[in-house]
XYZ file of C-alpha atoms in Angstrom:
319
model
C -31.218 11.467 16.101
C -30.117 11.568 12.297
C -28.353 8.791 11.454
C -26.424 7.452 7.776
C -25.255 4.650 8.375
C -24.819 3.561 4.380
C -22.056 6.592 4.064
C -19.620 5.144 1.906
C -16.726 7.625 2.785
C -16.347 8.629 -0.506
C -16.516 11.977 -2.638
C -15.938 15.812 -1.509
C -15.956 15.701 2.458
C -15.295 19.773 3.762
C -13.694 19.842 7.133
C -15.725 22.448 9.066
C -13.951 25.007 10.826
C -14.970 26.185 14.475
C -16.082 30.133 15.017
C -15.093 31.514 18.617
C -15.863 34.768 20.210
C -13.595 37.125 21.392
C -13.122 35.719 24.612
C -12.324 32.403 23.428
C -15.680 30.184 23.505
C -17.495 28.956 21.105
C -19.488 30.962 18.746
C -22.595 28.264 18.166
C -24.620 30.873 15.774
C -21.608 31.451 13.565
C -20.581 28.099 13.892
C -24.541 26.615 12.350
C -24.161 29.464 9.679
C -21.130 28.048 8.675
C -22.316 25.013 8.228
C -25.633 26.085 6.703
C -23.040 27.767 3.850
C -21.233 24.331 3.771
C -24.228 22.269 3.337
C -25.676 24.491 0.363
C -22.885 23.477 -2.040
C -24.024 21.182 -4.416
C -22.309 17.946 -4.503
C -20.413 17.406 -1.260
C -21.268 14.233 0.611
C -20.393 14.920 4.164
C -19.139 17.752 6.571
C -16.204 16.467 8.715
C -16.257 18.295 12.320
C -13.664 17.725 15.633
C -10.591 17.223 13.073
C -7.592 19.789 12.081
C -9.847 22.595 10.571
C -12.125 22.770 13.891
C -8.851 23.265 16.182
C -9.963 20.247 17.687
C -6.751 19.881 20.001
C -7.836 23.102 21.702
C -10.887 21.508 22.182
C -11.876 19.730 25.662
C -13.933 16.244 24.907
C -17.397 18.201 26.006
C -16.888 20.677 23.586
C -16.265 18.039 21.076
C -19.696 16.841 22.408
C -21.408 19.868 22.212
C -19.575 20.909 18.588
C -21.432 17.783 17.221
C -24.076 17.896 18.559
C -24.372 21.624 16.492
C -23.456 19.742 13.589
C -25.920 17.283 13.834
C -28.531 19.641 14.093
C -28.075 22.095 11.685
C -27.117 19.545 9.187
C -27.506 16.339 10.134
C -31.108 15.970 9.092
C -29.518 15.793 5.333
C -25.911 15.203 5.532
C -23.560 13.206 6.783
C -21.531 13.814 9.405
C -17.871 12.659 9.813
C -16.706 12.894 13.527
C -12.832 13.074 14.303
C -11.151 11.617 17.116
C -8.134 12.462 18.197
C -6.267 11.291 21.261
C -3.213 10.460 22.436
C -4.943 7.924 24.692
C -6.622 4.547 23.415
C -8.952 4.728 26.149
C -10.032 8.002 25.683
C -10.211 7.387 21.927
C -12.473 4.960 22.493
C -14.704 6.886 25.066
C -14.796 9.678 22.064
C -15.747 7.005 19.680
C -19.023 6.188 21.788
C -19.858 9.569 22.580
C -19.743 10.101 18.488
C -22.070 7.292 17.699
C -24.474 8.406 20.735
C -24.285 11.751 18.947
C -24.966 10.453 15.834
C -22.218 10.946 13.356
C -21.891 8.635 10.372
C -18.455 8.182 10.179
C -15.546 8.715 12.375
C -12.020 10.124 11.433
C -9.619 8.013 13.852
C -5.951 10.302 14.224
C -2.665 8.595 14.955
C -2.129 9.348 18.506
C 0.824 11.681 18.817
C 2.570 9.501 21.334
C 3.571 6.795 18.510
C 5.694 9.831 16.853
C 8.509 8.984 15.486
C 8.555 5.077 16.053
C 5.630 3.739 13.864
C 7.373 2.204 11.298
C 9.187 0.228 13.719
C 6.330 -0.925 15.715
C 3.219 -0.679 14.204
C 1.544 -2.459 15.795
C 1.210 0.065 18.630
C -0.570 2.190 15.822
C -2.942 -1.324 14.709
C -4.018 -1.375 18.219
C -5.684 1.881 18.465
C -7.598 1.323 15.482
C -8.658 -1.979 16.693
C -10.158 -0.638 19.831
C -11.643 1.842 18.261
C -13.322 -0.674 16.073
C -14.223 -2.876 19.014
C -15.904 0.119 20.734
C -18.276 1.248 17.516
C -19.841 -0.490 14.620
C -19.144 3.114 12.710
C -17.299 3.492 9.247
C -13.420 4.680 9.782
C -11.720 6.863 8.201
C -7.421 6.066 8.917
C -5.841 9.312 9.040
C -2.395 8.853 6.999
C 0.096 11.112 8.480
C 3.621 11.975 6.155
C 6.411 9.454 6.523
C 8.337 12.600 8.581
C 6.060 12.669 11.447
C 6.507 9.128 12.254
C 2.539 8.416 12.548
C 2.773 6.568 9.027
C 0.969 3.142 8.713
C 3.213 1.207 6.705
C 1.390 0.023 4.000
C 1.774 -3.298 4.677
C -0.654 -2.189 8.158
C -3.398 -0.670 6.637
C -3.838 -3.777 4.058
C -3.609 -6.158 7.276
C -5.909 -3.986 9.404
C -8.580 -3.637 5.936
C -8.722 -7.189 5.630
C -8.888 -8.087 9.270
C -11.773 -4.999 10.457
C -14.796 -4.236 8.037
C -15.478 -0.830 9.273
C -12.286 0.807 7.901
C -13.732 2.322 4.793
C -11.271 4.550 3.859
C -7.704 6.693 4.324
C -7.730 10.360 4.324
C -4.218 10.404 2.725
C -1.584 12.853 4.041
C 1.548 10.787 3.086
C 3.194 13.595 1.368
C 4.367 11.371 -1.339
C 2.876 11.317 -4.561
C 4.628 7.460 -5.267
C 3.097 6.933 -2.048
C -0.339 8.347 -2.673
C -1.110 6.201 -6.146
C 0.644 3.500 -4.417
C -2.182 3.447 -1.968
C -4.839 4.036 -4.406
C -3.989 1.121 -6.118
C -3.029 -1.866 -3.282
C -6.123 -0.330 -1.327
C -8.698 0.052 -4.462
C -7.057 -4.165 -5.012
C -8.316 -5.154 -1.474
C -11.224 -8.125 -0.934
C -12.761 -5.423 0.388
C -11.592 -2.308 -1.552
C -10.765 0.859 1.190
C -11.559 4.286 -0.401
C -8.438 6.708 -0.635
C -9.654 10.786 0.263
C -6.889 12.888 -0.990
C -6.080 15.620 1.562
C -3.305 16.893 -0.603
C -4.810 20.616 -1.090
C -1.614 22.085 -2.042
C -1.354 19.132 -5.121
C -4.973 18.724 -5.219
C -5.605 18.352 -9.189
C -2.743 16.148 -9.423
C -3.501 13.661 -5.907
C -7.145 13.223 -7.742
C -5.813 11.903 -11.103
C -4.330 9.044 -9.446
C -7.908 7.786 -8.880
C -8.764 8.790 -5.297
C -12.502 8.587 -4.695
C -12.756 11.747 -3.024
C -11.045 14.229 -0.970
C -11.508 15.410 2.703
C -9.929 19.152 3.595
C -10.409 21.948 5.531
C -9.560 24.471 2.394
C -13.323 22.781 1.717
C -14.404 25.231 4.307
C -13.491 28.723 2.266
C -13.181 26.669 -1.677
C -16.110 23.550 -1.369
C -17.986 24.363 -4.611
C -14.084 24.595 -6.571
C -13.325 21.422 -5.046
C -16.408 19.776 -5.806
C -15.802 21.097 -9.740
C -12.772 19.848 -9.912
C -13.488 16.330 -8.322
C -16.592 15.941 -10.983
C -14.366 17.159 -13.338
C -11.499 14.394 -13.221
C -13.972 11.551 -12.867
C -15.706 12.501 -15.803
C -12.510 12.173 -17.738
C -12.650 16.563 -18.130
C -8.492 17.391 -18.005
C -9.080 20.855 -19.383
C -12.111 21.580 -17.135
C -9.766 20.330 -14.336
C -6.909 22.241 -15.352
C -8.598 25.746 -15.734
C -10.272 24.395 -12.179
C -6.948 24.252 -10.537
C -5.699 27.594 -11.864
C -8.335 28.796 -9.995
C -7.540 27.221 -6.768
C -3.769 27.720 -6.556
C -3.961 30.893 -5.559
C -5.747 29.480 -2.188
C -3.807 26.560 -1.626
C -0.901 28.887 -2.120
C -1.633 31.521 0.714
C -3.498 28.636 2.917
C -0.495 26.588 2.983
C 2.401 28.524 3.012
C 4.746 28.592 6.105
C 4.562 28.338 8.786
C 2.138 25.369 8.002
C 0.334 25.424 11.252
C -1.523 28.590 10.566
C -3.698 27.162 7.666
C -7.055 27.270 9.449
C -5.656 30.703 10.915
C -5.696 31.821 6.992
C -8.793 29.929 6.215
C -10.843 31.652 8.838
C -9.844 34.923 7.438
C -10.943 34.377 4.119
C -14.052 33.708 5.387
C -14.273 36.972 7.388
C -13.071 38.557 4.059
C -15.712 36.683 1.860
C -18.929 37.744 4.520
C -19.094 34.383 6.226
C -17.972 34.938 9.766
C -17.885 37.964 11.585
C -14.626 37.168 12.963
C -11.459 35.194 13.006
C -10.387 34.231 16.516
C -8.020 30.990 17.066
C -7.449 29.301 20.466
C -3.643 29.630 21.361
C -1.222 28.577 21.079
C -2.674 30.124 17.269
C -2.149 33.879 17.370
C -3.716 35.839 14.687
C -1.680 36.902 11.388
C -0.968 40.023 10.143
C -2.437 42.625 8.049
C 0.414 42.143 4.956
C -0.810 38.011 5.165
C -4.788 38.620 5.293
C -4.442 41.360 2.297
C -2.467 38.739 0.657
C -5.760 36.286 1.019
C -8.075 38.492 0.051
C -5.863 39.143 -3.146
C -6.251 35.389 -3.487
C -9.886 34.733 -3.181
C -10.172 37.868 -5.746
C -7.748 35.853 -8.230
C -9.786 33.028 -7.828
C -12.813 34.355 -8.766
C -14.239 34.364 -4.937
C -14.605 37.872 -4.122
C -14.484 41.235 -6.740
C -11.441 43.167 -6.574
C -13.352 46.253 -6.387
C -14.426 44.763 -3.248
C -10.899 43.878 -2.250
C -9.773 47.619 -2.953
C -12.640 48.445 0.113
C -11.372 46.320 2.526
């Protein structure tokens, strides 16, 4: 089984998303060719699979099984793969842990289990434990998902530098906090750590701006539909580029402005469109609760991906 275990969570990390058929199982052969399109773009370091983009809470854990599994052997031969887990239960957080190492990911994306909402802040420790049994259950790299101060599923910052010093597998935060005080305040305590932990912007709708602050990478499912922009735009700001990066971002906004309007929740919805739009599935089919969007929002997207140089408009006017 492919195996990476020097991944150093770092750089342009697309969140896959998951293909189903009509009647609501998984499409494996659109699901590979996704990730075959994904791991052709230059420059990304790792596909992340069983998180947000992949509808992972509609997902039972032998799907989750089964969905890396694909991902391991389409890709896993030459990339890295980042395997979620997400949980409400330590226990079974930890079983999903194992199963991921068995399977051979590289690098596991630990969620805040939703259970904690609304009451980190005022014990976190409840939130410390998770990750420490996750820890204790795999030697693999972590990846702390940092969830908005709203939610309630925050590490206070205080946390993550107690649980970076105390376990050597947490690599890195996929940052969510909302905040952009909060973001470069991250960057910089974490970045100052004995052990310095990696910040991933997941800021899409800010992206240009969350990567000047001096993230080393970012991790985000609009990496499924935009990888090769991201990627541009990454290289771009670490080399120090501002105008490259600008004109980068003008070319992005469009997306992040369609993928992430409200209601918020229907992001991957929008995502899997575009890909229908651009060629690259043959269909876009969410689990429910997820219902699919209208005509008016997936001409909108296509009008997007024209204005950001993704598809022609003359084939936008065909659709």
């Amino acid at each position: 089984m492919p195996h990476f275990p020097a991944f150093d969570c770092a750089g342009v990390i697309p969140a896959a998303l998951l293909p189903f058929h009509a009647d609501l199982s998984i499409d494996a052969a659109s699901y590979r060719a996704h990730l075959r399109d994904l791991g052709g773009v230059r420059g990304i370091s790792a596909i992340t699979t069983n998180a947000h983009a992949s509808e992972v809470a509609s997902c039972d854990p032998a799907e989750q099984e089964a969905v890396l599994a694909l991902s391991m052997e389409e890709v896993g031969d030459r990339i890295p793969v980042v395997a979620g887990v997400y949980s409400d239960g330590t226990l079974q957080a930890m079983r999903l842990a194992k199963a991921a190492a068995a399977g051979g990911a590289s690098a596991l994306l630990v969620f805040p289990p939703t259970v904690l909402a609304r009451g980190t802040q005022a014990r976190p420790e409840c939130l410390a434990d998770h990750v420490r049994a996750i820890a204790a259950a795999t030697d693999l790299p972590l990846i702390l998902f940092q969830y908005p101060l709203a939610s309630g599923l925050t590490y206070p910052l205080a946390t993550l530098q107690e649980l970076a010093e105390e376990v050597p597998t947490i690599r890195a935060i996929k940052d969510w906090s909302g905040d952009p005080t909060v973001a470069e305040r991250h960057v910089v305590a974490l970045s100052a750590l004995r052990r310095p932990v990696n910040v991933l912007s997941t800021h899409s709708a800010w992206l240009f701006p969350s990567l000047v602050t001096g993230c080393q990478g970012l991790l985000s499912g609009s990496g499924s539909v935009i990888a090769g922009l991201q990627v541009a735009l990454f290289e771009a700001v670490q080399r120090g580029d501002m105008a490259e990066a600008q004109a980068l971002n003008v070319r992005i906004r469009p997306t992040t402005e369609v993928f992430y309007a409200e209601p918020f929740f229907d992001m991957h919805n929008r995502m899997k469109e575009a890909l229908v739009l651009l060629g690259r599935l043959p269909r876009a089919v969410v689990r429910p609760p997820l219902k699919k969007i209208s005509a008016a929002e997936i001409g909108r997207i296509g009008e997007a991906l024209a204005a950001a140089g993704l598809m022609p408009a003359k084939r936008l006017a065909a659709e």
